[in-house]
CSV table of C-alpha atoms and ligand atoms in Angstrom, one decimal:
chain,number,residue,atom,x,y,z
A,1,MET,CA,1.2,-163.3,72.1
A,2,THR,CA,-0.7,-161.9,69.3
A,3,THR,CA,-4.3,-162.9,68.4
A,4,LEU,CA,-3.1,-164.6,65.6
A,5,ALA,CA,0.1,-166.4,66.8
A,6,GLY,CA,-0.5,-170.1,66.2
A,7,ARG,CA,-3.6,-169.8,64.2
A,8,GLU,CA,-3.7,-171.8,61.2
A,9,ILE,CA,-4.8,-169.6,58.1
A,10,VAL,CA,-5.8,-170.8,54.7
A,11,LEU,CA,-5.0,-168.0,52.4
A,12,GLY,CA,-7.0,-168.5,48.9
A,13,VAL,CA,-5.3,-166.3,46.0
A,14,THR,CA,-7.4,-165.7,43.1
A,15,GLY,CA,-6.9,-164.4,39.5
A,16,GLY,CA,-6.7,-160.7,39.9
A,17,ILE,CA,-3.9,-158.4,39.8
A,18,ALA,CA,-3.7,-157.5,43.1
A,19,ALA,CA,-2.7,-161.2,43.7
A,20,TYR,CA,0.5,-159.7,44.1
A,21,LYS,CA,-0.2,-158.1,47.4
A,22,SER,CA,-1.2,-161.4,48.6
A,23,CYS,CA,2.8,-161.7,48.9
A,24,GLU,CA,2.7,-158.8,51.8
A,25,ILE,CA,-0.4,-160.4,53.2
A,26,VAL,CA,1.5,-163.6,53.8
A,27,ARG,CA,4.3,-161.9,55.4
A,28,GLU,CA,2.2,-159.8,57.9
A,29,LEU,CA,0.6,-163.1,58.9
A,30,ARG,CA,3.9,-165.0,59.3
A,31,LYS,CA,5.2,-162.0,61.3
A,32,GLU,CA,2.5,-162.1,63.9
A,33,GLY,CA,2.9,-166.0,64.1
A,34,ALA,CA,0.2,-167.4,62.2
A,35,ASN,CA,0.7,-170.4,60.2
A,36,VAL,CA,-0.2,-169.7,56.5
A,37,VAL,CA,-1.2,-172.5,53.9
A,38,VAL,CA,-1.7,-170.8,50.3
A,39,VAL,CA,-4.4,-172.1,48.2
A,40,LEU,CA,-3.7,-170.6,44.5
A,41,THR,CA,-6.2,-171.1,41.8
A,42,ALA,CA,-5.6,-171.7,38.2
A,43,ALA,CA,-6.4,-167.8,37.5
A,44,GLY,CA,-4.4,-166.7,40.3
A,45,GLY,CA,-1.4,-168.8,39.0
A,46,HIS,CA,-1.6,-166.6,36.0
A,47,PHE,CA,-0.5,-163.6,38.2
A,48,ILE,CA,1.7,-164.7,40.8
A,49,THR,CA,3.9,-168.0,41.0
A,50,PRO,CA,3.7,-170.8,43.6
A,51,LEU,CA,7.3,-170.3,44.2
A,52,THR,CA,7.0,-166.9,45.7
A,53,LEU,CA,4.3,-167.9,47.9
A,54,GLN,CA,5.9,-170.7,49.0
A,55,THR,CA,8.8,-169.0,49.9
A,56,LEU,CA,7.1,-166.6,51.8
A,57,SER,CA,4.8,-169.3,53.7
A,58,LYS,CA,7.5,-171.7,54.0
A,59,ASN,CA,4.4,-173.9,53.2
A,60,PRO,CA,3.7,-176.0,50.0
A,61,VAL,CA,1.6,-174.1,47.8
A,62,HIS,CA,-1.7,-176.1,47.1
A,63,THR,CA,-3.4,-175.5,43.4
A,64,ASP,CA,-4.9,-178.6,42.1
A,65,LEU,CA,-7.7,-180.3,43.8
A,66,PHE,CA,-6.7,-183.9,42.2
A,67,ASN,CA,-3.2,-183.6,43.0
A,68,LEU,CA,-2.3,-187.2,44.1
A,69,ILE,CA,0.8,-186.2,46.1
A,70,SER,CA,-1.1,-183.3,47.9
A,71,GLU,CA,-4.4,-184.9,48.5
A,72,SER,CA,-2.8,-188.4,50.0
A,73,GLU,CA,-0.7,-186.0,52.3
A,74,ILE,CA,-3.1,-182.8,53.2
A,75,GLY,CA,-6.2,-183.4,51.3
A,76,HIS,CA,-9.0,-180.4,50.9
A,77,ILE,CA,-11.3,-181.7,53.5
A,78,SER,CA,-8.3,-181.6,56.0
A,79,LEU,CA,-7.3,-178.1,55.0
A,80,ALA,CA,-10.7,-177.3,55.4
A,81,GLN,CA,-10.4,-178.8,59.0
A,82,ARG,CA,-7.3,-177.5,60.2
A,83,ALA,CA,-8.4,-173.9,59.1
A,84,ASN,CA,-9.0,-171.2,61.7
A,85,LEU,CA,-9.8,-169.0,59.1
A,86,LEU,CA,-10.5,-168.9,55.4
A,87,LEU,CA,-9.3,-165.7,54.1
A,88,VAL,CA,-9.3,-165.1,50.4
A,89,ALA,CA,-7.3,-161.9,49.3
A,90,PRO,CA,-8.0,-160.8,46.6
A,91,ALA,CA,-11.3,-162.4,46.1
A,92,THR,CA,-12.7,-162.1,42.3
A,93,ALA,CA,-16.1,-161.5,41.4
A,94,ASN,CA,-15.9,-165.3,40.3
A,95,ILE,CA,-15.0,-166.9,43.7
A,96,ILE,CA,-17.7,-164.6,45.5
A,97,GLY,CA,-20.0,-166.2,42.9
A,98,LYS,CA,-18.9,-169.5,43.2
A,99,ILE,CA,-19.0,-169.3,47.5
A,100,ARG,CA,-22.5,-167.9,47.1
A,101,ASN,CA,-23.9,-170.4,44.8
A,102,GLY,CA,-22.1,-173.7,46.3
A,103,ILE,CA,-20.2,-174.3,43.3
A,104,ALA,CA,-17.1,-176.5,44.5
A,105,ASP,CA,-15.3,-177.0,41.1
A,106,ASP,CA,-11.5,-176.2,42.0
A,107,LEU,CA,-9.5,-176.6,45.5
A,108,LEU,CA,-10.3,-173.2,47.0
A,109,SER,CA,-14.1,-173.4,46.4
A,110,THR,CA,-14.2,-176.9,47.8
A,111,ILE,CA,-12.3,-175.6,50.8
A,112,ALA,CA,-14.6,-172.8,51.1
A,113,MET,CA,-17.6,-175.3,51.3
A,114,ALA,CA,-16.2,-177.9,53.6
A,115,THR,CA,-14.6,-175.6,56.2
A,116,THR,CA,-16.4,-174.6,59.4
A,117,ALA,CA,-14.1,-172.1,59.8
A,118,PRO,CA,-14.8,-168.1,59.6
A,119,ILE,CA,-14.6,-167.0,56.1
A,120,LEU,CA,-13.2,-163.5,55.4
A,121,LEU,CA,-13.2,-162.2,51.7
A,122,ALA,CA,-11.3,-159.4,50.3
A,123,PRO,CA,-12.5,-158.5,47.1
A,124,ALA,CA,-10.9,-156.6,44.5
A,125,MET,CA,-11.8,-156.3,41.0
A,126,ASN,CA,-13.0,-153.3,38.4
A,127,SER,CA,-15.3,-150.9,39.7
A,128,GLN,CA,-18.5,-151.8,37.5
A,129,MET,CA,-18.1,-155.5,38.5
A,130,TYR,CA,-18.1,-154.5,42.1
A,131,ALA,CA,-21.4,-152.5,41.2
A,132,SER,CA,-23.0,-155.0,39.2
A,133,PRO,CA,-26.3,-156.6,40.3
A,134,ALA,CA,-25.0,-160.0,40.6
A,135,VAL,CA,-21.9,-158.9,43.1
A,136,ARG,CA,-24.0,-156.7,44.8
A,137,GLU,CA,-26.8,-159.5,45.5
A,138,ASN,CA,-23.9,-162.5,46.2
A,139,VAL,CA,-22.1,-160.3,48.7
A,140,GLU,CA,-25.2,-159.7,50.5
A,141,VAL,CA,-26.5,-163.1,50.6
A,142,LEU,CA,-23.1,-164.4,51.8
A,143,SER,CA,-22.9,-161.6,54.4
A,144,GLU,CA,-26.5,-162.9,55.8
A,145,ARG,CA,-24.7,-166.4,55.8
A,146,GLY,CA,-22.0,-165.3,58.3
A,147,VAL,CA,-19.3,-164.5,55.7
A,148,THR,CA,-17.2,-161.2,56.5
A,149,PHE,CA,-16.2,-158.8,53.9
A,150,VAL,CA,-13.3,-156.4,54.3
A,151,ASP,CA,-14.3,-153.5,51.3
A,152,PRO,CA,-12.3,-152.6,48.8
A,153,ASP,CA,-10.9,-149.2,48.8
A,154,GLU,CA,-11.4,-146.4,46.5
A,155,GLY,CA,-8.5,-145.6,44.0
A,156,GLU,CA,-6.9,-146.0,40.7
A,157,LEU,CA,-7.3,-149.2,39.7
A,158,ALA,CA,-5.2,-151.6,37.5
A,159,CYS,CA,-8.0,-151.3,34.4
A,160,GLY,CA,-7.3,-147.2,34.3
A,161,THR,CA,-10.7,-146.7,36.0
A,162,THR,CA,-11.0,-144.8,39.4
A,163,GLY,CA,-13.4,-146.1,42.0
A,164,PRO,CA,-14.1,-148.5,44.6
A,165,GLY,CA,-12.6,-152.0,43.5
A,166,ARG,CA,-8.7,-151.8,45.0
A,167,LEU,CA,-7.9,-154.3,47.5
A,168,ALA,CA,-8.3,-153.2,50.9
A,169,ASP,CA,-5.2,-152.0,52.7
A,170,THR,CA,-3.3,-155.1,54.0
A,171,GLY,CA,-3.3,-153.5,57.9
A,172,LYS,CA,-7.1,-153.6,57.4
A,173,ILE,CA,-7.5,-156.9,56.3
A,174,LEU,CA,-5.1,-158.3,58.8
A,175,GLU,CA,-7.1,-156.3,61.8
A,176,MET,CA,-10.3,-158.1,60.4
A,177,ALA,CA,-8.6,-161.5,60.8
A,178,ARG,CA,-7.7,-160.3,64.6
A,179,ILE,CA,-11.2,-159.4,65.3
A,180,LEU,CA,-12.8,-162.7,63.9
A,181,LEU,CA,-10.0,-164.8,65.8
A,182,ALA,CA,-9.9,-162.7,68.9
A,183,ASP,CA,-12.1,-164.1,71.9
A,184,LYS,CA,-15.2,-162.5,72.4
A,185,ILE,CA,-15.2,-161.3,76.2
A,186,LEU,CA,-16.9,-157.9,75.4
A,187,GLU,CA,-19.6,-159.4,72.8
A,188,GLY,CA,-22.7,-157.2,73.1
A,189,LYS,CA,-21.2,-154.4,75.2
A,190,LYS,CA,-20.7,-150.7,74.4
A,191,VAL,CA,-17.4,-149.1,75.3
A,192,VAL,CA,-16.3,-145.8,75.4
A,193,VAL,CA,-12.3,-145.0,74.9
A,194,SER,CA,-10.9,-141.3,75.1
A,195,ALA,CA,-7.2,-141.1,73.7
A,196,GLY,CA,-4.5,-138.2,72.6
A,197,PRO,CA,-3.8,-134.8,74.1
A,198,THR,CA,-6.5,-132.1,74.2
A,199,ALA,CA,-5.6,-128.6,72.4
A,200,GLU,CA,-7.1,-125.6,74.4
A,201,ASP,CA,-6.8,-122.3,71.9
A,202,ILE,CA,-5.1,-119.1,72.9
A,203,ASP,CA,-5.6,-117.5,69.3
A,204,PRO,CA,-6.0,-119.0,65.7
A,205,VAL,CA,-2.3,-119.6,65.8
A,206,ARG,CA,-1.2,-120.8,69.9
A,207,TYR,CA,-2.5,-123.3,71.6
A,208,LEU,CA,-1.8,-125.2,75.1
A,209,THR,CA,-1.4,-128.9,74.7
A,210,ASN,CA,0.9,-131.9,76.3
A,211,ARG,CA,2.8,-134.7,75.1
A,212,ALA,CA,0.2,-137.4,75.0
A,213,SER,CA,0.5,-139.4,71.5
A,214,GLY,CA,-2.8,-141.2,71.7
A,215,LYS,CA,-1.0,-144.5,71.3
A,216,MET,CA,-2.3,-146.2,74.5
A,217,GLY,CA,-6.2,-145.2,74.2
A,218,PHE,CA,-6.0,-146.3,70.5
A,219,ALA,CA,-4.5,-149.5,71.7
A,220,MET,CA,-7.6,-149.9,74.1
A,221,ALA,CA,-9.9,-148.8,71.5
A,222,THR,CA,-8.6,-151.2,69.1
A,223,VAL,CA,-8.4,-154.3,71.8
A,224,ALA,CA,-11.8,-153.5,72.4
A,225,ARG,CA,-13.3,-154.2,69.3
A,226,ARG,CA,-11.4,-157.2,68.9
A,227,PHE,CA,-12.8,-158.5,71.9
A,228,GLY,CA,-16.4,-157.7,70.3
A,229,ALA,CA,-17.3,-154.7,71.7
A,230,GLU,CA,-18.9,-151.6,70.2
A,231,VAL,CA,-16.3,-148.7,70.5
A,232,THR,CA,-16.5,-145.4,70.2
A,233,LEU,CA,-13.2,-143.6,70.1
A,234,VAL,CA,-13.0,-140.1,71.4
A,235,THR,CA,-9.6,-138.8,70.6
A,236,GLY,CA,-7.7,-135.5,70.6
A,237,PRO,CA,-5.4,-134.3,67.9
A,238,THR,CA,-2.8,-137.2,67.2
A,239,ARG,CA,-0.7,-138.0,64.3
A,240,LEU,CA,-2.4,-141.2,64.2
A,241,ALA,CA,-4.3,-143.0,61.2
A,242,ASP,CA,-7.9,-143.7,62.6
A,243,PRO,CA,-8.4,-147.4,63.8
A,244,PRO,CA,-10.4,-149.3,61.4
A,245,PHE,CA,-14.1,-151.0,62.2
A,246,LEU,CA,-15.2,-148.6,65.0
A,247,LYS,CA,-16.7,-145.4,65.6
A,248,VAL,CA,-14.1,-142.1,65.8
A,249,GLU,CA,-15.0,-139.4,66.7
A,250,HIS,CA,-12.1,-136.3,66.6
A,251,VAL,CA,-12.3,-133.5,69.2
A,252,ARG,CA,-9.8,-130.6,70.1
A,253,SER,CA,-10.4,-129.2,73.6
A,254,ALA,CA,-11.4,-130.5,76.9
A,255,LYS,CA,-14.8,-128.9,76.8
A,256,GLU,CA,-15.5,-131.2,73.3
A,257,MET,CA,-14.0,-133.9,74.6
A,258,MET,CA,-16.3,-133.9,77.5
A,259,ASN,CA,-19.5,-133.3,75.2
A,260,ALA,CA,-18.3,-136.3,73.1
A,261,VAL,CA,-17.5,-138.8,76.0
A,262,ALA,CA,-20.6,-137.7,78.1
A,263,ALA,CA,-23.1,-138.6,74.9
A,264,ALA,CA,-21.7,-141.5,73.8
A,265,ALA,CA,-21.0,-142.3,77.7
A,266,GLU,CA,-25.1,-142.2,78.2
A,267,ASN,CA,-25.6,-146.1,77.3
A,268,ALA,CA,-22.2,-147.5,77.3
A,269,ASP,CA,-21.2,-150.6,79.6
A,270,ALA,CA,-17.7,-149.0,80.2
A,271,VAL,CA,-15.7,-145.7,79.6
A,272,VAL,CA,-11.9,-145.9,79.8
A,273,MET,CA,-10.2,-142.5,79.9
A,274,ALA,CA,-6.7,-142.8,78.3
A,275,ALA,CA,-6.6,-139.3,77.1
A,276,ALA,CA,-4.5,-136.2,78.9
A,277,VAL,CA,-7.2,-133.7,79.2
A,278,ALA,CA,-5.8,-130.3,79.9
A,279,ASP,CA,-6.7,-129.2,83.3
A,280,PHE,CA,-6.6,-125.8,82.4
A,281,ARG,CA,-7.6,-123.6,79.1
A,282,PRO,CA,-7.0,-120.0,78.5
A,283,ALA,CA,-10.1,-117.7,80.1
A,284,SER,CA,-10.8,-116.8,76.7
A,285,SER,CA,-9.3,-117.8,73.3
A,286,SER,CA,-9.0,-114.6,70.9
A,287,PRO,CA,-10.4,-114.8,67.3
A,288,ARG,CA,-7.8,-112.9,65.9
A,289,LYS,CA,-4.1,-113.2,66.4
A,290,ILE,CA,-2.8,-111.8,69.6
A,291,ARG,CA,0.2,-109.4,69.2
A,292,LYS,CA,3.6,-109.8,71.3
A,293,GLY,CA,3.0,-106.5,73.3
A,294,GLU,CA,-0.8,-107.4,74.0
A,295,ILE,CA,0.2,-110.8,76.0
A,296,GLU,CA,2.1,-108.6,79.0
A,297,GLY,CA,4.0,-111.7,80.4
A,298,LYS,CA,0.9,-113.7,81.5
A,299,ILE,CA,-2.2,-115.8,80.1
A,300,ASP,CA,-5.3,-116.1,82.6
A,301,LEU,CA,-6.1,-119.6,83.0
A,302,VAL,CA,-9.4,-121.5,84.1
A,303,PRO,CA,-10.3,-124.7,85.1
A,304,THR,CA,-11.5,-127.2,82.7
A,305,ASP,CA,-14.3,-129.5,83.5
A,306,ASP,CA,-13.0,-133.2,84.8
A,307,ILE,CA,-14.6,-135.6,82.6
A,308,LEU,CA,-14.2,-138.9,84.7
A,309,ALA,CA,-15.2,-137.3,87.8
A,310,THR,CA,-18.2,-136.1,86.5
A,311,LEU,CA,-19.1,-139.4,85.2
A,312,GLY,CA,-17.9,-140.8,88.5
A,313,GLY,CA,-20.1,-138.5,90.3
A,314,SER,CA,-23.2,-139.2,88.5
A,315,LYS,CA,-25.1,-142.6,89.7
A,316,ARG,CA,-24.3,-145.3,87.0
A,317,GLU,CA,-24.2,-149.0,85.9
A,318,ARG,CA,-21.2,-148.8,83.9
A,319,VAL,CA,-17.5,-149.2,84.9
A,320,LEU,CA,-14.8,-146.6,84.6
A,321,VAL,CA,-11.2,-146.5,84.2
A,322,GLY,CA,-8.9,-144.0,84.1
A,323,PHE,CA,-5.1,-143.6,83.5
A,324,ALA,CA,-2.5,-141.8,85.6
A,325,ALA,CA,0.6,-140.6,84.2
A,326,GLU,CA,2.9,-140.0,86.9
A,327,THR,CA,6.2,-138.9,87.6
A,328,ASN,CA,6.8,-139.4,91.4
A,329,ASP,CA,4.6,-141.4,93.9
A,330,VAL,CA,2.8,-143.4,91.3
A,331,GLU,CA,0.8,-145.5,93.6
A,332,GLY,CA,-0.2,-142.7,96.2
A,333,ASN,CA,-1.2,-140.3,93.2
A,334,ALA,CA,-2.9,-143.1,91.0
A,335,ARG,CA,-4.8,-144.6,94.4
A,336,GLU,CA,-5.4,-140.9,95.6
A,337,LYS,CA,-7.1,-140.1,91.8
A,338,MET,CA,-9.3,-143.2,91.8
A,339,ARG,CA,-10.8,-142.5,95.0
A,340,ARG,CA,-11.4,-138.8,94.2
A,341,LYS,CA,-13.0,-139.9,90.7
A,342,ASN,CA,-14.9,-142.7,92.0
A,343,LEU,CA,-13.1,-145.0,89.4
A,344,ASP,CA,-13.2,-149.1,89.4
A,345,ALA,CA,-9.7,-148.9,88.3
A,346,ILE,CA,-6.8,-147.0,87.2
A,347,VAL,CA,-4.1,-148.0,85.1
A,348,ALA,CA,-0.7,-146.1,86.2
A,349,ASN,CA,2.5,-145.9,84.6
A,350,ASP,CA,5.8,-144.0,85.3
A,351,VAL,CA,6.2,-141.4,82.4
A,352,SER,CA,9.8,-140.3,83.7
A,353,ARG,CA,11.2,-143.3,82.3
A,354,ALA,CA,12.0,-142.8,78.5
A,355,ASP,CA,11.4,-146.1,77.6
A,356,ILE,CA,7.5,-146.5,78.0
A,357,GLY,CA,4.8,-143.9,78.3
A,358,PHE,CA,4.7,-140.7,76.1
A,359,ASP,CA,5.2,-141.6,72.2
A,360,SER,CA,7.0,-144.9,73.0
A,361,ASP,CA,5.2,-148.1,71.6
A,362,SER,CA,5.6,-150.0,74.8
A,363,ASN,CA,4.6,-149.4,78.1
A,364,GLU,CA,4.7,-151.3,81.6
A,365,VAL,CA,1.9,-150.1,84.1
A,366,ARG,CA,0.4,-151.2,87.4
A,367,VAL,CA,-3.4,-151.5,87.4
A,368,TYR,CA,-5.1,-150.1,91.2
A,369,PHE,CA,-8.5,-151.7,91.1
A,370,SER,CA,-11.3,-150.2,93.3
A,371,ASP,CA,-11.3,-153.2,95.8
A,372,GLY,CA,-7.9,-152.8,96.8
A,373,THR,CA,-6.4,-155.2,94.6
A,374,ALA,CA,-3.3,-154.5,91.9
A,375,LEU,CA,-2.0,-155.9,89.1
A,376,ASP,CA,1.3,-155.7,87.4
A,377,MET,CA,1.9,-155.7,83.7
A,378,VAL,CA,5.3,-156.1,82.6
A,379,LYS,CA,6.9,-154.1,79.9
A,380,ALA,CA,5.0,-155.0,76.3
A,381,PRO,CA,3.7,-153.3,73.3
A,382,LYS,CA,0.8,-151.2,74.2
A,383,GLU,CA,-1.8,-153.5,72.4
A,384,ALA,CA,-0.5,-156.2,74.6
A,385,ILE,CA,-1.0,-154.0,77.7
A,386,ALA,CA,-4.4,-152.8,76.6
A,387,SER,CA,-5.1,-156.6,76.1
A,388,ALA,CA,-4.2,-157.9,79.5
A,389,VAL,CA,-6.0,-154.8,81.1
A,390,TRP,CA,-9.3,-155.5,78.9
A,391,ARG,CA,-9.3,-158.8,80.5
A,392,ALA,CA,-8.6,-157.9,84.0
A,393,VAL,CA,-11.4,-155.2,83.7
A,394,CYS,CA,-13.4,-157.8,82.2
A,395,HIS,CA,-13.0,-160.6,84.7
A,396,LYS,CA,-13.4,-158.2,87.8
A,397,PHE,CA,-16.6,-155.9,86.4
A,398,ILE,CA,-18.1,-157.0,83.2
A,399,LYS,CA,-18.9,-160.9,83.0
A,400,GLY,CA,-21.6,-162.1,81.2
B,1,CTP,N1,-9.3,-136.7,83.4
B,1,CTP,C1,-10.6,-136.1,82.9
B,1,CTP,N2,-11.1,-135.1,82.9
B,1,CTP,C2,-9.8,-133.8,83.2
B,1,CTP,C3,-8.4,-134.4,83.5
B,1,CTP,C4,-8.2,-135.7,83.7
B,1,CTP,O1,-11.4,-137.2,82.7
B,1,CTP,N3,-10.0,-132.8,82.8
B,1,CTP,C5,-8.8,-138.1,83.2
B,1,CTP,C6,-7.8,-138.3,82.6
B,1,CTP,O2,-8.2,-138.9,81.3
B,1,CTP,C7,-7.2,-139.5,83.4
B,1,CTP,C8,-7.6,-139.5,84.9
B,1,CTP,O3,-8.6,-138.2,84.7
B,1,CTP,O4,-7.9,-140.8,82.9
B,1,CTP,C9,-6.2,-139.2,85.8
B,1,CTP,O5,-5.9,-137.7,84.6
B,1,CTP,P1,-4.4,-136.7,85.3
B,1,CTP,O6,-4.2,-135.8,84.6
B,1,CTP,O7,-3.5,-137.8,85.6
B,1,CTP,O8,-5.2,-136.4,86.9
B,1,CTP,P2,-5.6,-135.1,87.3
B,1,CTP,O9,-7.0,-135.1,88.0
B,1,CTP,O10,-5.7,-134.3,86.5
B,1,CTP,O11,-4.3,-135.0,88.1
B,1,CTP,P3,-3.3,-134.0,88.3
B,1,CTP,O12,-2.9,-133.3,86.9
B,1,CTP,O13,-3.1,-133.1,89.5
B,1,CTP,O14,-2.1,-135.2,88.4
């Protein structure tokens, strides 16, 4: 079950060239199981037709405040009340100004006034308009009133200029919708999540690393943010894009990861180490490329610091969760690591299976807790596993 499944989302589409992108938003929302009811303004209707949005949303598109049929069947108040979220994308300077000033002269602005659901606005307009004192002030006042904005991206705009004003990426808009609608079980909590492999340099062109993709750690960080936490994601080198709306710190070596995690962990409520930290690094890293003849068939290695064991060793209030990627005796190894590193929980998975684990989008895990209990999580997308792990960890250790 995704966060948006079964949710009623009223999508306002206003009159800007980015209105065509609302098609993609409708499709993505529906893919996650949301029911999307589109409200198209008169200006929006110049850019995109109700038929397109109706076909994609599989619901009648509402355009008119005083349409007798739709008002008798599903009036503006009912739309406002049914909505779990009012999303306006694209939101023009005009609709932002109307909502700020309490003007309700069409269906969308009336719903915005009548709804008690969270309001999410994704502005798209010319850069000068976006920078204008009126829009700045409207955005500020609405933010103070609890309206959420997904800021526009920078780039080439349809009017020929370049700057901020392009409708934010669909992925970013959907992620903010998920954040607004998820249970707030980690509200007010600070969490640190590590992800990915580390890279231990031998010389400027060669390094030691491992097969971790970072996907499980990124999922743990993303889901914690949805649950309301203030998240710092410390990641080694991966091919993944930074998740939006959280703090991301990029590191390379185990030593850099240790420093970044330790600093962020200082006032954190929970630290989750999903990273596959190198256990050894070359004793020295050459500043120049090492020639073939200089290697002599071996590289001297020295152990890296164990980040979790270091955090677990100090007196602490925070919750510590480790991951154990194992190929054999999964339970024995996982429980031994939990004890040795003084953890509250360890998430174990069998990486000898090709369908889960490294680089896969799915995982199947068993979580072992320090009180001796364990919880099985059947094969599911990594975000669903992350959600189940956080719920279990919250339930046992982080209540309230
Ligand atoms: N870990 C860590 N610092 C390290 C090595 C591992 O914090 N230098 C963390 C990992 O992020 C993971 C947990 O410890 O959460 C278990 O990592 P794993 O590599 O499975 O355990 P090791 O202690 O390295 O044991 P082994 O390699 O022998 O399996």
